Coordinates of C-alpha atoms in Angstrom, one line a residue:
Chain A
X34 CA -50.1 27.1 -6.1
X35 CA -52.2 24.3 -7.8
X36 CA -50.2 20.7 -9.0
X37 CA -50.7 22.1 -12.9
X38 CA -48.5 25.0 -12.0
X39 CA -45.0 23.6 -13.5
X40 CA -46.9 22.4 -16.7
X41 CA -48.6 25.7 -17.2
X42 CA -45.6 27.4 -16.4
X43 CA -44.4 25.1 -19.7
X44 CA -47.4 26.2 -21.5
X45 CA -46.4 29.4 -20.7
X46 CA -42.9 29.9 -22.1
X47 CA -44.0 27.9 -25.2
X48 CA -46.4 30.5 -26.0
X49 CA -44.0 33.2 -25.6
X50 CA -40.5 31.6 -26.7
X51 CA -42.2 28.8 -29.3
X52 CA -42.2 31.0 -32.3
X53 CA -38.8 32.0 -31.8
X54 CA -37.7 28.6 -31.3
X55 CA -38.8 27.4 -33.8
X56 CA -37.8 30.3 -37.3
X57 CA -34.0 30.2 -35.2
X58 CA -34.2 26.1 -35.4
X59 CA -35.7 26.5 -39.2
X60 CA -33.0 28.6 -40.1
X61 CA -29.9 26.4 -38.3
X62 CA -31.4 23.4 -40.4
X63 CA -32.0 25.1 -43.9
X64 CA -28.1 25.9 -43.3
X65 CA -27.2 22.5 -42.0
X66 CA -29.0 20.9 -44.9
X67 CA -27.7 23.4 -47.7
X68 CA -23.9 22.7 -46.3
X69 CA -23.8 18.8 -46.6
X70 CA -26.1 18.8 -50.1
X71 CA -24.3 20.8 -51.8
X72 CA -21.1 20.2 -50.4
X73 CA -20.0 23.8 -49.6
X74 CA -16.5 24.2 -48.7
X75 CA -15.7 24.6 -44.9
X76 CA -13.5 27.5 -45.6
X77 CA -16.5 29.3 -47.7
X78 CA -19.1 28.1 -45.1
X79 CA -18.9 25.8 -42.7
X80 CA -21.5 23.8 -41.3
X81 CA -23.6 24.6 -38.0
X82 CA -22.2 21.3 -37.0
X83 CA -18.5 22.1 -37.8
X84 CA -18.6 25.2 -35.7
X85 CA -20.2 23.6 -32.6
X86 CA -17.1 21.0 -33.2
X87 CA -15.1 22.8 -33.6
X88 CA -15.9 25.5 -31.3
X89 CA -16.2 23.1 -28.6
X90 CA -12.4 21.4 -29.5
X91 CA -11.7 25.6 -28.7
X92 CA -13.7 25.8 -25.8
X93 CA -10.6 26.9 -23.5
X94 CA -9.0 29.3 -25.8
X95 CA -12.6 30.8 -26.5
X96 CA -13.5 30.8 -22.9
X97 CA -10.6 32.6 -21.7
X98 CA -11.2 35.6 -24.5
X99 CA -14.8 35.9 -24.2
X100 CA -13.3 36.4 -20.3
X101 CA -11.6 39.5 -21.5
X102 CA -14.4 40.7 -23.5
X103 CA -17.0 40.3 -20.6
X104 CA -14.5 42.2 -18.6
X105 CA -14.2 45.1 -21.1
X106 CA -18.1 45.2 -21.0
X107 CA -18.9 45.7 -17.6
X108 CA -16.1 47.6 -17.2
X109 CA -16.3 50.0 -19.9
X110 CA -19.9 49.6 -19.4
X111 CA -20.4 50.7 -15.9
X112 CA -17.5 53.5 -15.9
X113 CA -19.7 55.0 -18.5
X114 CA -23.0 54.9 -16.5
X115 CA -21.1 56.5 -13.8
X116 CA -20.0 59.1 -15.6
X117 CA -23.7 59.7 -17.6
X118 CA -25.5 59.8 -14.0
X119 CA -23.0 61.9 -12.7
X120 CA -23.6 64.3 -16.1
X121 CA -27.3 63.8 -16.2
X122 CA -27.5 65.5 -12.9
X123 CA -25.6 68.3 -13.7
X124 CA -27.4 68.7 -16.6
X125 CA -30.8 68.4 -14.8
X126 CA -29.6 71.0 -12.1
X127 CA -27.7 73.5 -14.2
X128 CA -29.7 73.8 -17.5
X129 CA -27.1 75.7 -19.2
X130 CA -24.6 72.4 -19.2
X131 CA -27.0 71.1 -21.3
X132 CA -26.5 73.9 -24.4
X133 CA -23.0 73.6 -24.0
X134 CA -22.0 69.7 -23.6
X135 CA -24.9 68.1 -25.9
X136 CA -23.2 69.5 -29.1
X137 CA -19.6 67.8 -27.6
X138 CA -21.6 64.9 -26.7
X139 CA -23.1 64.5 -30.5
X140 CA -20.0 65.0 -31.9
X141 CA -18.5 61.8 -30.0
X142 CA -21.5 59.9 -31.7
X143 CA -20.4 60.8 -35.4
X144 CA -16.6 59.8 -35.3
X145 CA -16.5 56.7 -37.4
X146 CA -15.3 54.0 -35.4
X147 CA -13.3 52.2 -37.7
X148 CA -10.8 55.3 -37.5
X149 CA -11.8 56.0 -33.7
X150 CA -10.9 52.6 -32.6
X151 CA -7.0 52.4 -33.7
X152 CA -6.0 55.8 -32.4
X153 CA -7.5 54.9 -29.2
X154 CA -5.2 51.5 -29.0
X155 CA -2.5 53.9 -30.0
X156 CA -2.3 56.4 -27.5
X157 CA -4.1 53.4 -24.3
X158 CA -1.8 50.6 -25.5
X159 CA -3.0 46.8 -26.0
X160 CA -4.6 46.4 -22.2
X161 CA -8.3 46.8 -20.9
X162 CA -7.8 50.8 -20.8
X163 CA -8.6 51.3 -24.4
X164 CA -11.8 48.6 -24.7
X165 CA -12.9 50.8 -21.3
X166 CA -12.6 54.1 -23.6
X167 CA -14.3 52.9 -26.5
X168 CA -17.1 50.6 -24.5
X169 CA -17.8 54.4 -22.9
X170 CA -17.6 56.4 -25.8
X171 CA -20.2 54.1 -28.2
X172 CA -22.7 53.8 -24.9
X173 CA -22.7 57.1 -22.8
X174 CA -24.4 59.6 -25.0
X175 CA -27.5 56.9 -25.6
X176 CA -27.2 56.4 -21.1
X177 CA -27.1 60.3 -20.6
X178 CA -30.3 60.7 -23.2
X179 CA -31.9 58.4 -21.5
X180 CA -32.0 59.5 -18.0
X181 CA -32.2 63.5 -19.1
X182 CA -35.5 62.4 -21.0
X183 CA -36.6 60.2 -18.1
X184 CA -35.9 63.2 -15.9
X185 CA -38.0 65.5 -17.7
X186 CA -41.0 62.8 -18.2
X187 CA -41.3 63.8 -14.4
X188 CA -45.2 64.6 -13.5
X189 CA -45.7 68.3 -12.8
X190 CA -48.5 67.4 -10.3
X191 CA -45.9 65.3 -8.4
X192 CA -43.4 68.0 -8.5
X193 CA -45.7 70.5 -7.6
X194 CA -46.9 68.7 -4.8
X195 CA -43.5 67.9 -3.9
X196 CA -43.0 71.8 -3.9
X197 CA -45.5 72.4 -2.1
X198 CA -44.7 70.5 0.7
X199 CA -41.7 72.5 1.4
X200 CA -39.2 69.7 -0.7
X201 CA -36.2 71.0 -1.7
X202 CA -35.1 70.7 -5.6
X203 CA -33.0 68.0 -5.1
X204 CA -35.4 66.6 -2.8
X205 CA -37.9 66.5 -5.6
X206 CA -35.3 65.3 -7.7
X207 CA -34.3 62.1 -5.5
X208 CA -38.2 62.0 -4.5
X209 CA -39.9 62.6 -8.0
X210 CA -37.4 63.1 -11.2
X211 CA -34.8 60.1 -10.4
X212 CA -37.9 57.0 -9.9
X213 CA -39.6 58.4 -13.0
X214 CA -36.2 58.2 -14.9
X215 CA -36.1 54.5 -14.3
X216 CA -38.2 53.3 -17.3
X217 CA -35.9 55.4 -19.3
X218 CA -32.9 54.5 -17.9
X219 CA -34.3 50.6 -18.4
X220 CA -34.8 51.0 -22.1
X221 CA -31.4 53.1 -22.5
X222 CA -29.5 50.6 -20.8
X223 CA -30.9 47.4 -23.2
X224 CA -30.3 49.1 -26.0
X225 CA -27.0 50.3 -24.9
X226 CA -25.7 46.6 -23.2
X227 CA -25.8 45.4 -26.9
X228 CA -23.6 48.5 -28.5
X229 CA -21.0 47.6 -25.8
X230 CA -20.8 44.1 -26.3
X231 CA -19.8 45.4 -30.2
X232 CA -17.7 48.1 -29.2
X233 CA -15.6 46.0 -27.0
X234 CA -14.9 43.3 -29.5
X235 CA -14.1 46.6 -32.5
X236 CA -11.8 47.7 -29.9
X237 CA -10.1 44.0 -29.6
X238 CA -9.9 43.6 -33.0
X239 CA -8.2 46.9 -33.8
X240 CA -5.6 45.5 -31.4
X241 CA -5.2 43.6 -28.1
X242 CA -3.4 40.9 -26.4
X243 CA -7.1 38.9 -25.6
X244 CA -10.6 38.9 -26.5
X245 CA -13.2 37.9 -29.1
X246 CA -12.7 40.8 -31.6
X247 CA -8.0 39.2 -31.5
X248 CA -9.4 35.9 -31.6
X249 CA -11.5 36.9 -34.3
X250 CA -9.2 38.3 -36.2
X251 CA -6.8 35.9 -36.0
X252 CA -9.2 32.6 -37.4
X253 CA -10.1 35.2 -40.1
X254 CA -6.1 35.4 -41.0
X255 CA -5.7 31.2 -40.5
X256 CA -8.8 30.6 -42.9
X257 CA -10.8 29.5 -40.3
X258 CA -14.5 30.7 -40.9
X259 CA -15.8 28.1 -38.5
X260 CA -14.0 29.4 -35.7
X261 CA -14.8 33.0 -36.6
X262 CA -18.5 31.9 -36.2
X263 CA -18.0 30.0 -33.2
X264 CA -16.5 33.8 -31.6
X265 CA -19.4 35.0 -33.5
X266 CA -21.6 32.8 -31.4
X267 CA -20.2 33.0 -28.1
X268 CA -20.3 37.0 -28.4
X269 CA -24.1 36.6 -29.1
X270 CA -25.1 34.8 -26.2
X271 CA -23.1 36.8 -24.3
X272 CA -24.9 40.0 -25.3
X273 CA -28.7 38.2 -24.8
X274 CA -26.9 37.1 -21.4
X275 CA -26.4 40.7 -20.2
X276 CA -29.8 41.8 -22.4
X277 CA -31.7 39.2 -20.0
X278 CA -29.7 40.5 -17.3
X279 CA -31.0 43.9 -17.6
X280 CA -34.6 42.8 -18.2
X281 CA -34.1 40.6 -14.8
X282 CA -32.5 43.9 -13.4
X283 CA -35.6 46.1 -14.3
X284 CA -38.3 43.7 -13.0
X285 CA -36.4 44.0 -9.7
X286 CA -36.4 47.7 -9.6
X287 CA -39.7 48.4 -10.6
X288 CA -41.9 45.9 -9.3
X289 CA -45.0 48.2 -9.6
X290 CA -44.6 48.6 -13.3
X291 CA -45.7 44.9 -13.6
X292 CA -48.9 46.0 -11.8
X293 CA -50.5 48.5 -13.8
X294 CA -53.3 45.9 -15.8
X295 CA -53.5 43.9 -12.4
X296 CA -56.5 45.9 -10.6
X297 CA -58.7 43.6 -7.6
Chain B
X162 CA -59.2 93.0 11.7
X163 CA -61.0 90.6 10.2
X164 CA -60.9 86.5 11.7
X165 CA -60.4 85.0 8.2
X166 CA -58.3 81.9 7.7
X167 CA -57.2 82.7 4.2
X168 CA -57.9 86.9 2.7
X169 CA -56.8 87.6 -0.2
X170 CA -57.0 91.3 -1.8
X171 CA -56.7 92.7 -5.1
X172 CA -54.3 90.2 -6.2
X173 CA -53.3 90.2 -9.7
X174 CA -50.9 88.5 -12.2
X175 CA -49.6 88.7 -15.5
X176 CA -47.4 86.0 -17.3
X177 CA -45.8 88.0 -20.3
X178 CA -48.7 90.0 -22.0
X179 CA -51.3 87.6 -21.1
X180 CA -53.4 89.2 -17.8
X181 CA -54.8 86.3 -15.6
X182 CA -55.6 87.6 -13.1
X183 CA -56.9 91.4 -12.5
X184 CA -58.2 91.7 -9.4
X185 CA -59.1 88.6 -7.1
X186 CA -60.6 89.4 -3.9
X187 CA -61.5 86.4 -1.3
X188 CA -61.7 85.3 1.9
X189 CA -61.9 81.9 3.8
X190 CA -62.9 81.6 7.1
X191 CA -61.9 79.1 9.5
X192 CA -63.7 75.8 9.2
X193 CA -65.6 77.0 6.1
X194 CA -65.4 75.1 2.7
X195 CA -65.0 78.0 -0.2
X196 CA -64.8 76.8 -3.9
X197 CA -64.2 78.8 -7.4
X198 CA -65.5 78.2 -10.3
X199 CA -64.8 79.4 -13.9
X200 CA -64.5 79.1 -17.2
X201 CA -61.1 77.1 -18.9
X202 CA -58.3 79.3 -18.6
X203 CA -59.9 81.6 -16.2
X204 CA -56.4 81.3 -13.7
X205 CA -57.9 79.0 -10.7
X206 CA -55.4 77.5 -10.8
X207 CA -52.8 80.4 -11.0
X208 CA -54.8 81.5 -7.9
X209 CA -53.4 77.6 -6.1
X210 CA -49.8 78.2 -7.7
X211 CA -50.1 81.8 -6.1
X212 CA -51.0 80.3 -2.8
X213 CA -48.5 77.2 -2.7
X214 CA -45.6 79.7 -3.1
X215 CA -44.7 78.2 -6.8
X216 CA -45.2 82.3 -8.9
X217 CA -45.1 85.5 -7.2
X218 CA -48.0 87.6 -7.6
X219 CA -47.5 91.3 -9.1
X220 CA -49.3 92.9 -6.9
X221 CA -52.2 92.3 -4.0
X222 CA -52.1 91.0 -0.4
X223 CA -52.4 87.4 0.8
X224 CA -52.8 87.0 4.0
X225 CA -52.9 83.6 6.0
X226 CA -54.3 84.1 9.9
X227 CA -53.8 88.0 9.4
X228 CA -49.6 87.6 8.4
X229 CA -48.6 88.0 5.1
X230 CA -47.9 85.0 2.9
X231 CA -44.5 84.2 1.7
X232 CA -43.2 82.0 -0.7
X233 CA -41.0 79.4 2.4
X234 CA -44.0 79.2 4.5
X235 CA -45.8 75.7 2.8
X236 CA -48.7 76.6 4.9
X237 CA -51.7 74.8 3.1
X238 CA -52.0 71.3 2.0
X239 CA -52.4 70.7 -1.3
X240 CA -54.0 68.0 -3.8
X241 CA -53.3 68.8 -7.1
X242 CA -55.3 67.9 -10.3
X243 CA -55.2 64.0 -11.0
X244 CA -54.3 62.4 -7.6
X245 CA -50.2 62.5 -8.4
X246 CA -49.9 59.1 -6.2
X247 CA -46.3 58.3 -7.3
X248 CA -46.6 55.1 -8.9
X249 CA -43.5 53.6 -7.3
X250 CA -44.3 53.8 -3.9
X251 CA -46.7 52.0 -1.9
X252 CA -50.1 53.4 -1.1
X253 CA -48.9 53.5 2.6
X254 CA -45.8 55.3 1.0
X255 CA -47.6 57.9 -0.8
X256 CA -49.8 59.0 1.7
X257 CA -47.1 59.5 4.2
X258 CA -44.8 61.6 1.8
X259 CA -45.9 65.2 3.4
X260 CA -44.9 64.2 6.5
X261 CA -41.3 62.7 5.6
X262 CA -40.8 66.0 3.7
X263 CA -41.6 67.7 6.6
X264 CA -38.8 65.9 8.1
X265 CA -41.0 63.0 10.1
X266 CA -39.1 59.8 10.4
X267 CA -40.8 56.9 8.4
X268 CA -41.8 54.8 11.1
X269 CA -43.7 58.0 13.0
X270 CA -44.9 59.1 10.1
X271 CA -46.5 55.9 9.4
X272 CA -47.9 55.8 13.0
X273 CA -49.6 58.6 12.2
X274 CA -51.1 57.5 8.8
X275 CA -51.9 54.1 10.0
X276 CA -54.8 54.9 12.0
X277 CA -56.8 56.9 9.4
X278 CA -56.3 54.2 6.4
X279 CA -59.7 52.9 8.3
X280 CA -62.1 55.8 7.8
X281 CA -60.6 56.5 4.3
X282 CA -62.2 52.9 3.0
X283 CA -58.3 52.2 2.6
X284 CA -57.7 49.5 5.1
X285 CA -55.6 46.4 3.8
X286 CA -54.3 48.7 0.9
X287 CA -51.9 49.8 2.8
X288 CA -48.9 47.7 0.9
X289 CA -50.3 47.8 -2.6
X290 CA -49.4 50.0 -5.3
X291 CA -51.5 53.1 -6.6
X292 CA -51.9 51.0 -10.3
X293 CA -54.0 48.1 -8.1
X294 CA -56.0 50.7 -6.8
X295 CA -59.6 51.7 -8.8
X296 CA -59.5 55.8 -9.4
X297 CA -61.9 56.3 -6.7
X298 CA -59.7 54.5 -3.6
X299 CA -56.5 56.7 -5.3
X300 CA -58.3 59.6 -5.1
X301 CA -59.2 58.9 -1.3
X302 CA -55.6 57.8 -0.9
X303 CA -54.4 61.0 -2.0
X304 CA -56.4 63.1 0.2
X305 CA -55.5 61.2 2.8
X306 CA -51.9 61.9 1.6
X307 CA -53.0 66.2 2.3
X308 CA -55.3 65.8 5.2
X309 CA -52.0 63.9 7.3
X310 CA -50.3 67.1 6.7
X311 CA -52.5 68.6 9.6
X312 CA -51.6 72.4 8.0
X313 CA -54.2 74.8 8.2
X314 CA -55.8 74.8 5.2
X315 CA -56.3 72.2 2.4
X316 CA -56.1 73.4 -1.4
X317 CA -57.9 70.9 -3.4
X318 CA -57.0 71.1 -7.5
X319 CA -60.3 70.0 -9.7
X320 CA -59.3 66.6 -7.0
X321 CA -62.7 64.7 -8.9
X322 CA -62.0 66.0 -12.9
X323 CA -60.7 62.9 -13.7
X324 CA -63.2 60.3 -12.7
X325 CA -66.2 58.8 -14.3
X326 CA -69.5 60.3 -13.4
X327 CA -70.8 58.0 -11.2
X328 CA -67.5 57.4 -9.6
X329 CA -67.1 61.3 -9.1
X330 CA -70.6 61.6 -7.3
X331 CA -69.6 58.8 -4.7
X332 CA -66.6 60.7 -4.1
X333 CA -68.1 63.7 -3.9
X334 CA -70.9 62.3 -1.4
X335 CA -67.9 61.0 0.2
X336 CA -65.8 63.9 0.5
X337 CA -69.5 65.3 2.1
X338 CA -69.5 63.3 4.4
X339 CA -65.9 63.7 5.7
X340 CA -65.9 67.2 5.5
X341 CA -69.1 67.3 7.5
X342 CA -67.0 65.5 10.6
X343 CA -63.7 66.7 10.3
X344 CA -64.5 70.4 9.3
X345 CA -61.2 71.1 7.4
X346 CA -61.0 74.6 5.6
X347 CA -61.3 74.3 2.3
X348 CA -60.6 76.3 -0.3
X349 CA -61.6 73.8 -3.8
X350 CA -60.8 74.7 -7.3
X351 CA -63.6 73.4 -9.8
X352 CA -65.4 73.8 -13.3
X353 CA -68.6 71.4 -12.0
X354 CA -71.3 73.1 -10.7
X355 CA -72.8 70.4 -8.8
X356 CA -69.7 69.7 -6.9
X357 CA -69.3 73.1 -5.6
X358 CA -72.8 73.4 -4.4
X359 CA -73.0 69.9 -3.0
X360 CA -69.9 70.8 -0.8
X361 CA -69.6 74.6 -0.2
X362 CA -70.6 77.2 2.5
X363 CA -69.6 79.5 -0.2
X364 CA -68.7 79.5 -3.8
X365 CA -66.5 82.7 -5.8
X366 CA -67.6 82.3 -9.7
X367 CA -64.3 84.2 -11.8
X368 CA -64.8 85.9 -14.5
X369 CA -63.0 85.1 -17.9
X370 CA -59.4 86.1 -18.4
X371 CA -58.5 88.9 -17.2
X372 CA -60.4 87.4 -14.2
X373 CA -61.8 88.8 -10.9
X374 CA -65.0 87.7 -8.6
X375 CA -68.0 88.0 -11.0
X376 CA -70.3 86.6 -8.5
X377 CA -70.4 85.4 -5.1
X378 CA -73.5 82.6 -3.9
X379 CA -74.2 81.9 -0.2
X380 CA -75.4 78.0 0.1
X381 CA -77.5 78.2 3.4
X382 CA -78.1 74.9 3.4
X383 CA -77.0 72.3 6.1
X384 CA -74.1 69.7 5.4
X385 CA -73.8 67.1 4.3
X386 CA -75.9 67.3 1.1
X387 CA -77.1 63.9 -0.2
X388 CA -80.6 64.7 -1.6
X389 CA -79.9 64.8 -5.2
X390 CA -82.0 66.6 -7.2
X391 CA -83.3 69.0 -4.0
X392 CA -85.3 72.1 -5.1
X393 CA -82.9 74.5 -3.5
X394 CA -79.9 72.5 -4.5
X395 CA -81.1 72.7 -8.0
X396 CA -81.9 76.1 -8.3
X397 CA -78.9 77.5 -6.8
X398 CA -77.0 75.2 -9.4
X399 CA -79.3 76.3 -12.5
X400 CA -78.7 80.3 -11.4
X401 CA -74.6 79.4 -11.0
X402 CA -74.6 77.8 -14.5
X403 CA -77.0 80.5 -15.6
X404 CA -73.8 83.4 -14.6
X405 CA -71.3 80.7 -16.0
X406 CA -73.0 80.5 -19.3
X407 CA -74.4 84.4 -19.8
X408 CA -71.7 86.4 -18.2
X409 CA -73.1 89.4 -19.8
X410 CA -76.4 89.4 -17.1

């Protein structure tokens, strides 16, 4: 490592992260400015400084809900990978499974959740339960396409030689179909991290005794847009938290996939 | 009896209405490098999925050392089309895979593989991964990944068709070379002329679909073959594409 490393690295991430940096900062001051000029209303819109007050003034009440949401997440979040592996193997092993469940599976993804969401507090009650149903429900069938597809995007020269060494099918499957499921499974899971963030909160605000979606509901009903937006915010950087998380996640699976431009 | 390694007779297959192959008769004797040419689509490599147990012909004899081949026995070592290095594992990895399927421990199977990463122009690239690797060290890492095997016979799937030119005719001289010392039997599936005749004792040219042995060429030359452009060389591979290109003579 040369001295200039630490200042490249700078260069680096201002290349990559400047442009964003800089329309997000644009934006947060065209609001800013528009707020105190014109002298919008805090109830109508409050300020980008008024939330971060106000927010922070909050900061144990909010802390202590985004706690419960986080937990719904990963809970609802990993029961339902656990069940979508478990599924996607079945499904890769008995091809039948696949005719019949995929229709029952589809049908999940239409219900609306704004009716979905009230009948599951109803019959789970106000606990973590029902955040865990609906968390599952809104990020399973994206999980289970995922893997299936990444199953099948197997090579059949691999498999074939896998064959033809004597492997047995789930031999090849552990050997061959599972590792060339992981890009799929990567790009399933970011997309899916951010639909459980959302379908945690829906579930909190259709009813619950904490989390962002109650405490969201509740500065709506006290006229308190700031502190909506202030949830709002929190909920955000939680999602790009655990979306950064499963980008860190991937580069540690699949160190080769980093590799492929990289030839001595 | 007859000594051949590999004999098959009369073999034929059908997928649906489509007749591949009609009647394939060919031997392989032990130590001897056969190829097969033919057209696209002419079922070589039907004949390989025939061989490696993956179809079941409908009807014929194969016959491996003078016993009848069955689907279980995994008897040949195979390189299919492309290299098929699994991208996720390690070069050292990859080439040790037959050998852990076979039921070899890692660490004895790599004790094994070790030794040979020399003499395949693979040494130091033990720990990288197939993408760092130019397509002419993956192919050499994926026949080392067949020859480790040690079964009796390699099957070797078009193993050059997707190189460059000039990195498929090092490899081939390559491949000459190594053959030359280690004498494997060989039984190589290709559509380029020059390959088969740079490399074989004998080469079967099919016929198109419904195929069967249109021609058979002795190359009574010795090994290994490096003088491009050789009068007999060049002849016997003008008369080959010559059968190829007028099947009708």
């Amino acid at each position: 490592m040369s001295i200039t490393a630490p200042s490249r690295l700078f260069a680096r991430f201002i290349r990559h992260a400047g442009p964003a940096i800089a329309s997000v900062s644009t934006l947060i001051l065209t609001w800013e400015t528009y707020v105190q000029l014109w002298g919008i209303s805090p109830t109508a819109l409050p300020a980008p400084t008024r939330i971060i007050v106000q927010g922070y003034e909050q900061r144990e009440a909010l802390a202590c809900h985004t706690i419960a949401t986080f937990q719904a997440t990963t809970f609802g979040f990993a029961s339902s990978l656990i069940v979508a592996f478990l599924f996607s193997i079945l499904i890769d092993f008995f091809r039948q499974l696949r005719r019949a469940l995929f229709p029952v599976f589809i049908i999940t993804q239409t219900l609306p959740l704004v009716a979905i969401a009230p009948l599951i507090v109803l019959w789970f009650g106000f606990g973590l339960t029902p955040k865990i149903v609906l968390v599952a429900l809104v990020t399973f069938f994206p999980m289970l396409v995922a893997l299936t597809q990444g199953y099948e995007a197997t090579d059949r020269n691999i498999s074939a030689l896998l064959a033809s060494m004597g492997a047995s099918r789930w031999r090849i499957f552990v050997m061959a179909r599972l590792p060339s499921a992981l890009p799929y499974f990567f790009a399933g899971l970011r997309i899916s991290i951010t639909y459980a963030v959302v379908g945690a909160i829906f579930a909190e605000y259709a009813g619950a005794a904490r989390g962002l979606g109650i405490y969201i509901l509740n500065a709506k009903n006290n006229f308190r847009p700031d502190l909506v937006l202030a949830a709002v915010f929190v909920s955000a950087t939680l999602t790009l938290l655990l979306f950064g998380a499963t980008v860190f996640l991937q580069r540690a699976a699949m160190p080769w996939a980093r590799l492929t431009e990289a030839r001595p | 009896m007859s000594s051949a390694r590999l004999d098959l007779k009369r073999l034929r297959k059908s997928f649906g209405h489509t007749h591949v192959l009609a009647d394939i008769n060919l031997s392989v004797q032990p130590g001897e490098f056969v190829s097969i040419l033919g057209p696209s689509g002419a079922g070589k490599s039907t004949i390989l999925q025939l061989l490696t147990g993956a179809i079941a012909p409908d009807g014929g004899q194969m016959l491996l050392d003078d016993q009848p081949l069955t689907p279980a026995q995994h008897r040949f070592a195979f390189m299919p089309q492309g290299d098929a290095l699994m991208p996720w594992r390690r070069i050292i990895g990859n080439t040790t895979l037959g050998l852990e399927v076979q039921g070899l421990g890692r660490q004895a199977a790599r004790a094994r593989v070790i030794p040979l990463f020399e003499e395949f122009g693979l040494a130091g690239f033990e720990n990288h991964y197939p993408a760092q690797l130019s397509g002419g060290m993956r192919q050499r890492a994926a026949l080392l990944r067949t020859v480790v095997q040690q079964r009796p016979m390699l099957l070797l799937d078009e193993p050059f068709g997707a190189l460059d030119a000039l990195t498929r005719a090092q490899m081939q001289r390559w491949l000459a070379d190594m053959w030359t010392r280690h004498r494997w039997t060989v039984l190589l599936i290709t559509h380029d002329v020059r390959e088969a005749v740079l490399l074989s004792d004998r080469i079967y040219v099919l016929s198109a679909r419904p195929a069967c042995v249109a021609h058979h060429f002795q190359v009574p030359l010795d090994h290994p073959r490096h003088s491009v452009g050789s009068p007999e060389l060049a002849a016997l591979e003008a008369r080959i594409l010559q059968t190829l290109l007028n099947p009708e003579d």
